[in-house]
Amino acid sequence: IRIQLVKLLESSQFKIELSELRMYDEDCVLIRLDGEDAALMIGKEAHRYKAISYLLHNWINLKYNLLVRLEIAQFLENQIQGMQLYLQSVIEKIKIH
């Protein structure tokens, strides 16, 4: 996976590199990308992020039977934290009523 992913990134016009590749759990591989063009890789409203994630998932799942957790410059981590904060506020509102 590493060799093919590095070749793919090198052939793109983006200044981005593979900063981490490891098993996230027994069924999922973590791919962490970072670099000067990280924001461009994510794109407006995360359209590029979703497209890249979809592409990687289809390739890796078909070939290696693994799921993909794609992290580009803490985008996924920030999304998860935002969702947790939102859910906490919803829980608090429900408790009040």
JSON list of C-alpha atoms in Angstrom, two decimals:
[
{"chain": "A", "resi": 1, "resn": "ILE", "atom": "CA", "xyz": [0.00, 0.00, 0.00]},
{"chain": "A", "resi": 2, "resn": "ARG", "atom": "CA", "xyz": [2.78, 2.42, 0.99]},
{"chain": "A", "resi": 3, "resn": "ILE", "atom": "CA", "xyz": [4.68, 2.15, -2.31]},
{"chain": "A", "resi": 4, "resn": "GLN", "atom": "CA", "xyz": [1.60, 2.61, -4.47]},
{"chain": "A", "resi": 5, "resn": "LEU", "atom": "CA", "xyz": [0.26, 5.46, -2.34]},
{"chain": "A", "resi": 6, "resn": "VAL", "atom": "CA", "xyz": [3.58, 7.34, -2.44]},
{"chain": "A", "resi": 7, "resn": "LYS", "atom": "CA", "xyz": [3.68, 6.95, -6.24]},
{"chain": "A", "resi": 8, "resn": "LEU", "atom": "CA", "xyz": [0.14, 8.27, -6.49]},
{"chain": "A", "resi": 9, "resn": "LEU", "atom": "CA", "xyz": [0.92, 11.31, -4.35]},
{"chain": "A", "resi": 10, "resn": "GLU", "atom": "CA", "xyz": [4.15, 12.04, -6.24]},
{"chain": "A", "resi": 11, "resn": "SER", "atom": "CA", "xyz": [2.27, 12.00, -9.56]},
{"chain": "A", "resi": 12, "resn": "SER", "atom": "CA", "xyz": [-0.24, 14.59, -8.33]},
{"chain": "A", "resi": 13, "resn": "GLN", "atom": "CA", "xyz": [0.22, 18.35, -8.51]},
{"chain": "A", "resi": 14, "resn": "PHE", "atom": "CA", "xyz": [-0.34, 18.67, -4.75]},
{"chain": "A", "resi": 15, "resn": "LYS", "atom": "CA", "xyz": [2.47, 19.33, -2.27]},
{"chain": "A", "resi": 16, "resn": "ILE", "atom": "CA", "xyz": [1.36, 16.55, 0.05]},
{"chain": "A", "resi": 17, "resn": "GLU", "atom": "CA", "xyz": [3.05, 13.50, 1.50]},
{"chain": "A", "resi": 18, "resn": "LEU", "atom": "CA", "xyz": [2.23, 10.32, 3.33]},
{"chain": "A", "resi": 19, "resn": "SER", "atom": "CA", "xyz": [3.10, 11.08, 6.95]},
{"chain": "A", "resi": 20, "resn": "GLU", "atom": "CA", "xyz": [1.74, 7.87, 8.49]},
{"chain": "A", "resi": 21, "resn": "LEU", "atom": "CA", "xyz": [0.46, 4.50, 7.35]},
{"chain": "A", "resi": 22, "resn": "ARG", "atom": "CA", "xyz": [-0.47, 1.89, 9.93]},
{"chain": "A", "resi": 23, "resn": "MET", "atom": "CA", "xyz": [-3.19, -0.48, 10.98]},
{"chain": "A", "resi": 24, "resn": "TYR", "atom": "CA", "xyz": [-5.88, 1.44, 12.87]},
{"chain": "A", "resi": 25, "resn": "ASP", "atom": "CA", "xyz": [-7.47, -1.82, 14.01]},
{"chain": "A", "resi": 26, "resn": "GLU", "atom": "CA", "xyz": [-7.58, -5.34, 12.60]},
{"chain": "A", "resi": 27, "resn": "ASP", "atom": "CA", "xyz": [-9.92, -4.37, 9.74]},
{"chain": "A", "resi": 28, "resn": "CYS", "atom": "CA", "xyz": [-8.87, -0.79, 9.02]},
{"chain": "A", "resi": 29, "resn": "VAL", "atom": "CA", "xyz": [-5.76, 1.01, 7.79]},
{"chain": "A", "resi": 30, "resn": "LEU", "atom": "CA", "xyz": [-4.99, 4.60, 8.83]},
{"chain": "A", "resi": 31, "resn": "ILE", "atom": "CA", "xyz": [-3.64, 6.83, 6.08]},
{"chain": "A", "resi": 32, "resn": "ARG", "atom": "CA", "xyz": [-2.39, 10.22, 7.29]},
{"chain": "A", "resi": 33, "resn": "LEU", "atom": "CA", "xyz": [-1.49, 12.83, 4.68]},
{"chain": "A", "resi": 34, "resn": "ASP", "atom": "CA", "xyz": [-0.03, 16.26, 5.36]},
{"chain": "A", "resi": 35, "resn": "GLY", "atom": "CA", "xyz": [1.74, 19.04, 3.54]},
{"chain": "A", "resi": 36, "resn": "GLU", "atom": "CA", "xyz": [1.55, 22.54, 2.15]},
{"chain": "A", "resi": 37, "resn": "ASP", "atom": "CA", "xyz": [-1.50, 21.73, -0.01]},
{"chain": "A", "resi": 38, "resn": "ALA", "atom": "CA", "xyz": [-3.50, 19.86, 2.64]},
{"chain": "A", "resi": 39, "resn": "ALA", "atom": "CA", "xyz": [-6.34, 22.39, 2.51]},
{"chain": "A", "resi": 40, "resn": "LEU", "atom": "CA", "xyz": [-6.53, 21.98, -1.27]},
{"chain": "A", "resi": 41, "resn": "MET", "atom": "CA", "xyz": [-6.70, 18.20, -0.86]},
{"chain": "A", "resi": 42, "resn": "ILE", "atom": "CA", "xyz": [-9.69, 18.62, 1.46]},
{"chain": "A", "resi": 43, "resn": "GLY", "atom": "CA", "xyz": [-11.42, 21.12, -0.79]},
{"chain": "A", "resi": 44, "resn": "LYS", "atom": "CA", "xyz": [-14.45, 23.33, -0.33]},
{"chain": "A", "resi": 45, "resn": "GLU", "atom": "CA", "xyz": [-17.09, 21.54, 1.76]},
{"chain": "A", "resi": 46, "resn": "ALA", "atom": "CA", "xyz": [-14.73, 18.52, 1.84]},
{"chain": "A", "resi": 47, "resn": "HIS", "atom": "CA", "xyz": [-15.68, 17.39, -1.67]},
{"chain": "A", "resi": 48, "resn": "ARG", "atom": "CA", "xyz": [-12.08, 16.44, -2.57]},
{"chain": "A", "resi": 49, "resn": "TYR", "atom": "CA", "xyz": [-11.58, 14.73, 0.78]},
{"chain": "A", "resi": 50, "resn": "LYS", "atom": "CA", "xyz": [-14.68, 12.60, 0.19]},
{"chain": "A", "resi": 51, "resn": "ALA", "atom": "CA", "xyz": [-13.59, 11.78, -3.37]},
{"chain": "A", "resi": 52, "resn": "ILE", "atom": "CA", "xyz": [-10.06, 10.78, -2.32]},
{"chain": "A", "resi": 53, "resn": "SER", "atom": "CA", "xyz": [-11.43, 8.75, 0.58]},
{"chain": "A", "resi": 54, "resn": "TYR", "atom": "CA", "xyz": [-13.86, 6.98, -1.77]},
{"chain": "A", "resi": 55, "resn": "LEU", "atom": "CA", "xyz": [-11.09, 6.22, -4.27]},
{"chain": "A", "resi": 56, "resn": "LEU", "atom": "CA", "xyz": [-8.73, 4.87, -1.60]},
{"chain": "A", "resi": 57, "resn": "HIS", "atom": "CA", "xyz": [-11.49, 2.82, 0.00]},
{"chain": "A", "resi": 58, "resn": "ASN", "atom": "CA", "xyz": [-12.46, 1.17, -3.28]},
{"chain": "A", "resi": 59, "resn": "TRP", "atom": "CA", "xyz": [-8.85, 0.33, -4.13]},
{"chain": "A", "resi": 60, "resn": "ILE", "atom": "CA", "xyz": [-7.74, -0.89, -0.69]},
{"chain": "A", "resi": 61, "resn": "ASN", "atom": "CA", "xyz": [-10.96, -2.69, 0.18]},
{"chain": "A", "resi": 62, "resn": "LEU", "atom": "CA", "xyz": [-11.02, -4.56, -3.11]},
{"chain": "A", "resi": 63, "resn": "LYS", "atom": "CA", "xyz": [-7.32, -5.49, -3.07]},
{"chain": "A", "resi": 64, "resn": "TYR", "atom": "CA", "xyz": [-6.65, -6.00, 0.66]},
{"chain": "A", "resi": 65, "resn": "ASN", "atom": "CA", "xyz": [-10.15, -6.35, 2.18]},
{"chain": "A", "resi": 66, "resn": "LEU", "atom": "CA", "xyz": [-9.46, -3.46, 4.58]},
{"chain": "A", "resi": 67, "resn": "LEU", "atom": "CA", "xyz": [-11.38, -0.33, 5.48]},
{"chain": "A", "resi": 68, "resn": "VAL", "atom": "CA", "xyz": [-9.70, 3.07, 5.21]},
{"chain": "A", "resi": 69, "resn": "ARG", "atom": "CA", "xyz": [-9.49, 5.85, 7.78]},
{"chain": "A", "resi": 70, "resn": "LEU", "atom": "CA", "xyz": [-8.15, 8.89, 5.91]},
{"chain": "A", "resi": 71, "resn": "GLU", "atom": "CA", "xyz": [-6.71, 11.80, 7.88]},
{"chain": "A", "resi": 72, "resn": "ILE", "atom": "CA", "xyz": [-5.59, 14.90, 6.00]},
{"chain": "A", "resi": 73, "resn": "ALA", "atom": "CA", "xyz": [-4.04, 17.54, 8.30]},
{"chain": "A", "resi": 74, "resn": "GLN", "atom": "CA", "xyz": [-6.33, 16.70, 11.26]},
{"chain": "A", "resi": 75, "resn": "PHE", "atom": "CA", "xyz": [-9.49, 17.21, 9.17]},
{"chain": "A", "resi": 76, "resn": "LEU", "atom": "CA", "xyz": [-11.13, 13.98, 10.34]},
{"chain": "A", "resi": 77, "resn": "GLU", "atom": "CA", "xyz": [-10.09, 14.58, 13.95]},
{"chain": "A", "resi": 78, "resn": "ASN", "atom": "CA", "xyz": [-11.59, 18.09, 13.85]},
{"chain": "A", "resi": 79, "resn": "GLN", "atom": "CA", "xyz": [-14.81, 16.76, 12.33]},
{"chain": "A", "resi": 80, "resn": "ILE", "atom": "CA", "xyz": [-15.13, 14.16, 15.09]},
{"chain": "A", "resi": 81, "resn": "GLN", "atom": "CA", "xyz": [-14.49, 16.75, 17.83]},
{"chain": "A", "resi": 82, "resn": "GLY", "atom": "CA", "xyz": [-17.08, 19.09, 16.30]},
{"chain": "A", "resi": 83, "resn": "MET", "atom": "CA", "xyz": [-19.64, 16.29, 16.20]},
{"chain": "A", "resi": 84, "resn": "GLN", "atom": "CA", "xyz": [-18.93, 15.36, 19.82]},
{"chain": "A", "resi": 85, "resn": "LEU", "atom": "CA", "xyz": [-19.43, 18.97, 20.96]},
{"chain": "A", "resi": 86, "resn": "TYR", "atom": "CA", "xyz": [-22.67, 19.19, 19.00]},
{"chain": "A", "resi": 87, "resn": "LEU", "atom": "CA", "xyz": [-23.97, 15.94, 20.47]},
{"chain": "A", "resi": 88, "resn": "GLN", "atom": "CA", "xyz": [-23.07, 17.07, 24.00]},
{"chain": "A", "resi": 89, "resn": "SER", "atom": "CA", "xyz": [-25.11, 20.24, 23.53]},
{"chain": "A", "resi": 90, "resn": "VAL", "atom": "CA", "xyz": [-28.06, 18.19, 22.23]},
{"chain": "A", "resi": 91, "resn": "ILE", "atom": "CA", "xyz": [-27.82, 15.86, 25.24]},
{"chain": "A", "resi": 92, "resn": "GLU", "atom": "CA", "xyz": [-27.82, 18.85, 27.60]},
{"chain": "A", "resi": 93, "resn": "LYS", "atom": "CA", "xyz": [-30.92, 20.31, 25.91]},
{"chain": "A", "resi": 94, "resn": "ILE", "atom": "CA", "xyz": [-32.71, 16.97, 26.22]},
{"chain": "A", "resi": 95, "resn": "LYS", "atom": "CA", "xyz": [-31.83, 16.72, 29.91]},
{"chain": "A", "resi": 96, "resn": "ILE", "atom": "CA", "xyz": [-33.27, 20.21, 30.55]},
{"chain": "A", "resi": 97, "resn": "HIS", "atom": "CA", "xyz": [-36.59, 19.34, 28.90]}
]
